[in-house]
mmCIF file of C-alpha atoms in Angstrom:
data_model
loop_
_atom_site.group_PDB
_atom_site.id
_atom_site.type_symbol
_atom_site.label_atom_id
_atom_site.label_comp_id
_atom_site.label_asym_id
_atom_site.label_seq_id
_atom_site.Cartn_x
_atom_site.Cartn_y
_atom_site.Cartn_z
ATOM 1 C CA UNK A 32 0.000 0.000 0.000
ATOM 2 C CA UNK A 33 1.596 3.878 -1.150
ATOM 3 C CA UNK A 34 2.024 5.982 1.877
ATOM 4 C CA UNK A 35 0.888 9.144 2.758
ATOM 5 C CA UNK A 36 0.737 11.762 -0.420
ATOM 6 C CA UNK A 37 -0.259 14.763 2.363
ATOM 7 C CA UNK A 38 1.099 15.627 5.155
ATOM 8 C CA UNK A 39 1.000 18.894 7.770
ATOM 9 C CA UNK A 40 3.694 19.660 10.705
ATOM 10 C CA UNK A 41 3.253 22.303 13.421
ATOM 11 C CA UNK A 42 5.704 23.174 15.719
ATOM 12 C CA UNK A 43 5.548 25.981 18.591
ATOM 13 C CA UNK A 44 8.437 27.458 20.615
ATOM 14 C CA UNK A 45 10.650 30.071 21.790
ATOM 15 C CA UNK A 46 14.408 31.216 21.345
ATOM 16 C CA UNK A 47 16.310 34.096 22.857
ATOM 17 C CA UNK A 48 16.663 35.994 18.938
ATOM 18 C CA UNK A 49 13.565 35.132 17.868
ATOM 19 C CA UNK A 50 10.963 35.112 20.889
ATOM 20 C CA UNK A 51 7.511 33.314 20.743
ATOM 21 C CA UNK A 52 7.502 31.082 17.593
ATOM 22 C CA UNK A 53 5.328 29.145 15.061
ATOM 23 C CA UNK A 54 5.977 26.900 12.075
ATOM 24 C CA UNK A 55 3.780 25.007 9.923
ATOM 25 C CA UNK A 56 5.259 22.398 7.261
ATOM 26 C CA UNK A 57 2.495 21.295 4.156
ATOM 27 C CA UNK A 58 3.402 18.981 1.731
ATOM 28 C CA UNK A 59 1.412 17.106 -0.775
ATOM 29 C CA UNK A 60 3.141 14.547 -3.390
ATOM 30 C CA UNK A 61 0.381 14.207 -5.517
ATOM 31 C CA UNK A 62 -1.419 17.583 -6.411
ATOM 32 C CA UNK A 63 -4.959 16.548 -8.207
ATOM 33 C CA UNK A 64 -3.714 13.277 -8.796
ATOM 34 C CA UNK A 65 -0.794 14.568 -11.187
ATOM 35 C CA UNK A 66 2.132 13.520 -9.284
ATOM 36 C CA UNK A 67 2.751 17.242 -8.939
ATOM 37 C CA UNK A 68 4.448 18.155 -5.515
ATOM 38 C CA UNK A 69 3.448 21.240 -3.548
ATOM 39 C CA UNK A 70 5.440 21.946 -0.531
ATOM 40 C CA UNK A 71 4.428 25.273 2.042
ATOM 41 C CA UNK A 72 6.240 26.328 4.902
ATOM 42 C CA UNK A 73 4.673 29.390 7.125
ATOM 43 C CA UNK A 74 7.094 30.356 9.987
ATOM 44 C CA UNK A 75 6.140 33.364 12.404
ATOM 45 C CA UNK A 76 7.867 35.042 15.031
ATOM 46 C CA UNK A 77 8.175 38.259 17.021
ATOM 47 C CA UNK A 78 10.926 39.057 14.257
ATOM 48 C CA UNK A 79 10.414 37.284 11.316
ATOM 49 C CA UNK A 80 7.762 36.578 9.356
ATOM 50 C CA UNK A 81 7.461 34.166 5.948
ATOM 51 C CA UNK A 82 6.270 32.074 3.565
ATOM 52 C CA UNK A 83 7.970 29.679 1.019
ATOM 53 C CA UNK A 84 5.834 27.738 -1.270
ATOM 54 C CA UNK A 85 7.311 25.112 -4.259
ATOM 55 C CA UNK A 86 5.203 24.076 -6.695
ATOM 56 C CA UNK A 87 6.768 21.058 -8.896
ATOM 57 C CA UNK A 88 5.979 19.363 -12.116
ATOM 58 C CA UNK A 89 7.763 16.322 -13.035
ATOM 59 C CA UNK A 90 9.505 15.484 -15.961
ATOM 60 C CA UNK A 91 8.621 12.600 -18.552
ATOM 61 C CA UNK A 92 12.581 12.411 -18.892
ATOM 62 C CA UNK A 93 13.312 10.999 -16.020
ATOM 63 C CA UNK A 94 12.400 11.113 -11.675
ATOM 64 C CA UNK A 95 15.160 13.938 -11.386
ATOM 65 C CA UNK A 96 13.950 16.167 -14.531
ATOM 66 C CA UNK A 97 11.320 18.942 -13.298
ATOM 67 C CA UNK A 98 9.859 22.317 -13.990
ATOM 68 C CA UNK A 99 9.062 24.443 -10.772
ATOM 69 C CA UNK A 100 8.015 27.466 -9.120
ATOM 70 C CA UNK A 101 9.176 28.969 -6.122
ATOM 71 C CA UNK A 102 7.496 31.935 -4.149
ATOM 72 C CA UNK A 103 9.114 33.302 -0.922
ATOM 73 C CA UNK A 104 7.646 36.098 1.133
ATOM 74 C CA UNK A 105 9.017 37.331 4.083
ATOM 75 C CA UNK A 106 8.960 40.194 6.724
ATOM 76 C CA UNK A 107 12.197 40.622 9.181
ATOM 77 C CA UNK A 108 11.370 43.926 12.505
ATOM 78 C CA UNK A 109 15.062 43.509 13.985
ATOM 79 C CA UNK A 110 15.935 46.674 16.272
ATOM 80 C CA UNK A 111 18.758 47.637 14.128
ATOM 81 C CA UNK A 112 16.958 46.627 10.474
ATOM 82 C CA UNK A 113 13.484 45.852 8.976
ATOM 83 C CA UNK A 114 12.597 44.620 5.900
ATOM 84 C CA UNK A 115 10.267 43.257 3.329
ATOM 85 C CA UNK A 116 11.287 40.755 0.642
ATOM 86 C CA UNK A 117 8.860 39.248 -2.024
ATOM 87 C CA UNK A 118 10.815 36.305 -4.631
ATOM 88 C CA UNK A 119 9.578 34.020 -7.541
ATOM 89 C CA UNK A 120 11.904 31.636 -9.181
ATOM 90 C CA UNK A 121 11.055 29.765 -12.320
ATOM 91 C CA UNK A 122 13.400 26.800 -12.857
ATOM 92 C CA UNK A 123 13.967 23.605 -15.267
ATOM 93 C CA UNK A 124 15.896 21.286 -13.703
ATOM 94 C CA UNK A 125 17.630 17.762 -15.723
ATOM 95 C CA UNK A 126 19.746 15.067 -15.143
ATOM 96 C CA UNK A 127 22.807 14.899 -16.899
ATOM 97 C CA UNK A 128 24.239 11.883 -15.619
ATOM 98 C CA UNK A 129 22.900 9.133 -13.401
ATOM 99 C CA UNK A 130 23.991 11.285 -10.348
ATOM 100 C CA UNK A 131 24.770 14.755 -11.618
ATOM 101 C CA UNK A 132 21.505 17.781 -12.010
ATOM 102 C CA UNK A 133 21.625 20.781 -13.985
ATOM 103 C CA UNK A 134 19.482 23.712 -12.892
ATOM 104 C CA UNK A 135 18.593 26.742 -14.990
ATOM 105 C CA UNK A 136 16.560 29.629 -13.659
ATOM 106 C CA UNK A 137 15.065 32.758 -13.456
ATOM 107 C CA UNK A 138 14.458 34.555 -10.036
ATOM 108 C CA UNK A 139 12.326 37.809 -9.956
ATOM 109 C CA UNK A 140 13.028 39.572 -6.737
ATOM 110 C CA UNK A 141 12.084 42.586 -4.929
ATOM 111 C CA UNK A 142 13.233 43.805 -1.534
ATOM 112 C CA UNK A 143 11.996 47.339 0.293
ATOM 113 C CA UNK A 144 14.255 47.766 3.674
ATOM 114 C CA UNK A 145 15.280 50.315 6.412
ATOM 115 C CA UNK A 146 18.368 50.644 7.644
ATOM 116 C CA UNK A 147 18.480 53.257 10.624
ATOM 117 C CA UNK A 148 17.087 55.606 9.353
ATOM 118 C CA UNK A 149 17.646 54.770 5.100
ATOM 119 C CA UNK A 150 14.764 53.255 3.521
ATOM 120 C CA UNK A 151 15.584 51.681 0.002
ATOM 121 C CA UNK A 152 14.666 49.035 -2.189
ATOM 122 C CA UNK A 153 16.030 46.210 -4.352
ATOM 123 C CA UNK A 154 14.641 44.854 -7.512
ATOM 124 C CA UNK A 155 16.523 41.983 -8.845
ATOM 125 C CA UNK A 156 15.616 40.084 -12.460
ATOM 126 C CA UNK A 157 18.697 37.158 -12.261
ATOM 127 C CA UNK A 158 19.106 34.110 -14.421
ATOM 128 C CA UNK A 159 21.067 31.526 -13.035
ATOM 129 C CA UNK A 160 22.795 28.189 -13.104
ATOM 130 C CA UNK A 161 23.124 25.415 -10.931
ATOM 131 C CA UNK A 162 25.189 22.125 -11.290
ATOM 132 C CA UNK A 163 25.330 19.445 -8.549
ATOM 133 C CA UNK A 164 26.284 15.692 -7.694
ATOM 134 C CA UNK A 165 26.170 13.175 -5.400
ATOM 135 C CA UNK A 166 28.051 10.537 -5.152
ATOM 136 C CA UNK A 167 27.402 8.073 -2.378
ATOM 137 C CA UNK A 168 28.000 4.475 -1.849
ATOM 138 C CA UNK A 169 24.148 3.949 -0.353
ATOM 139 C CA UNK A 170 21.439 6.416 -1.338
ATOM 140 C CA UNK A 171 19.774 5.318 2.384
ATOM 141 C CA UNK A 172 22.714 4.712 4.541
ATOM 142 C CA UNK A 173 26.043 5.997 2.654
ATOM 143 C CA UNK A 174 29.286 5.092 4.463
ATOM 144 C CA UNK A 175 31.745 6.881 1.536
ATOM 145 C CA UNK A 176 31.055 9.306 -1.088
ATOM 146 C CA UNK A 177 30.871 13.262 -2.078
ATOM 147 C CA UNK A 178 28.574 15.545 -3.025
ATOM 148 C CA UNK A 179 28.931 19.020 -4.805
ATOM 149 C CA UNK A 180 27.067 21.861 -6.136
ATOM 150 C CA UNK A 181 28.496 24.723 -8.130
ATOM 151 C CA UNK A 182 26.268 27.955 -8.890
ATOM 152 C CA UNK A 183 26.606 30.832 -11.106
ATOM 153 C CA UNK A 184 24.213 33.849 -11.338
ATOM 154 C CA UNK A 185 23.908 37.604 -12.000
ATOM 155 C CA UNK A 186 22.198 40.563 -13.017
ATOM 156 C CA UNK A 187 22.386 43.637 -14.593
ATOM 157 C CA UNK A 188 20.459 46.670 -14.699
ATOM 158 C CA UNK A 189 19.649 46.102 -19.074
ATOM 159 C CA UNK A 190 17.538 43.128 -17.726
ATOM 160 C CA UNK A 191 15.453 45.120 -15.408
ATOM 161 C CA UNK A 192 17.316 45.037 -12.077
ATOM 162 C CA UNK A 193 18.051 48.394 -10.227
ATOM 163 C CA UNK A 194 21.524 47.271 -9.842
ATOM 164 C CA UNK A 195 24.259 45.063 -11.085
ATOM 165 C CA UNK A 196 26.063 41.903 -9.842
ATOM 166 C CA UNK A 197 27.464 38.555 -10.504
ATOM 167 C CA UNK A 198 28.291 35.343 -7.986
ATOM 168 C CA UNK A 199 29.728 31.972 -7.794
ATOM 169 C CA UNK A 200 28.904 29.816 -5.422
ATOM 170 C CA UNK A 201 30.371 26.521 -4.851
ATOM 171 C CA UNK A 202 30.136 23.868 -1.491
ATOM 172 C CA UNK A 203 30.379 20.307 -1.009
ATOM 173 C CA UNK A 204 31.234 17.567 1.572
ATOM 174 C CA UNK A 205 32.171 14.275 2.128
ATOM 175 C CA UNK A 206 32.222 11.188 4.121
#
């Protein structure tokens, strides 16, 4: 018998940067039947306020290929900074190899913040690319192996963007 295709967390608590907390985790595998995957995660606390939701589409290709949209929404009151961030990403992600992804997107954000007393903004239109692997002796309980991931992404202001800028970002580990 298939498991669960829904599922909902909650968890309540408290920490000394954040104060009184709440979280709520929902995920279900099989949007209308599809085989779609919709994953939203609500977290509030005294500070910080947001909401990331994934929407995902798989590919015929193969179970790593997909098409999906991310939203993110979130509110931060510190005492020395406050801001409010809105992001979508629209991304197409394929295997290249048996273990290896490639990731191309487009992320669409827009950021209004206060610093002191300096309110400004960001607006951000940045295509990017992502390549990763994993290579691991055991998928469930790996003993040896790596994994990597390798990103590259930028913007300028002829796409749109209010300013200009361009990162690499790499990380891995190993055991």
């Amino acid at each position: 018998k298939p498991g669960r295709s829904r599922s909902l967390r909650q968890g309540i608590g408290y920490g000394t940067d954040t104060g009184g907390r709440f979280s709520m985790r929902y995920r279900d595998m099989n949007v209308f039947g599809l085989g779609h995957e919709l994953q939203s995660n609500l977290y509030l606390s005294e500070v910080l306020q947001g909401l990331a939701t994934s929407y995902i589409v798989p590919d015929d290709r193969d179970v790593n290929s997909c098409h999906s949209a991310h939203l993110n929404m979130q509110r931060e009151d510190v005492s020395s900074y406050k801001t409010d961030f809105v992001a979508l990403e629209l991304a197409k992600t394929g295997s290249l190899k048996k273990r290896m992804l490639v990731t191309g997107y487009l992320k669409f954000q827009y950021e209004n913040y206060t610093i002191g007393r300096q309110d400004s903004n960001a607006r951000l239109v940045m295509p990017g690319m992502r390549f990763s692997g994993s290579f691991y002796d055991s998928a469930s309980r790996p003993e040896k192996g790596f994994h990597f991931a390798v990103e590259a992404r930028g913007t300028d202001p002829l796409l749109g963007s209010n300013m200009g800028l361009f990162q690499v970002i790499a990380e891995g580990g190993f055991i």
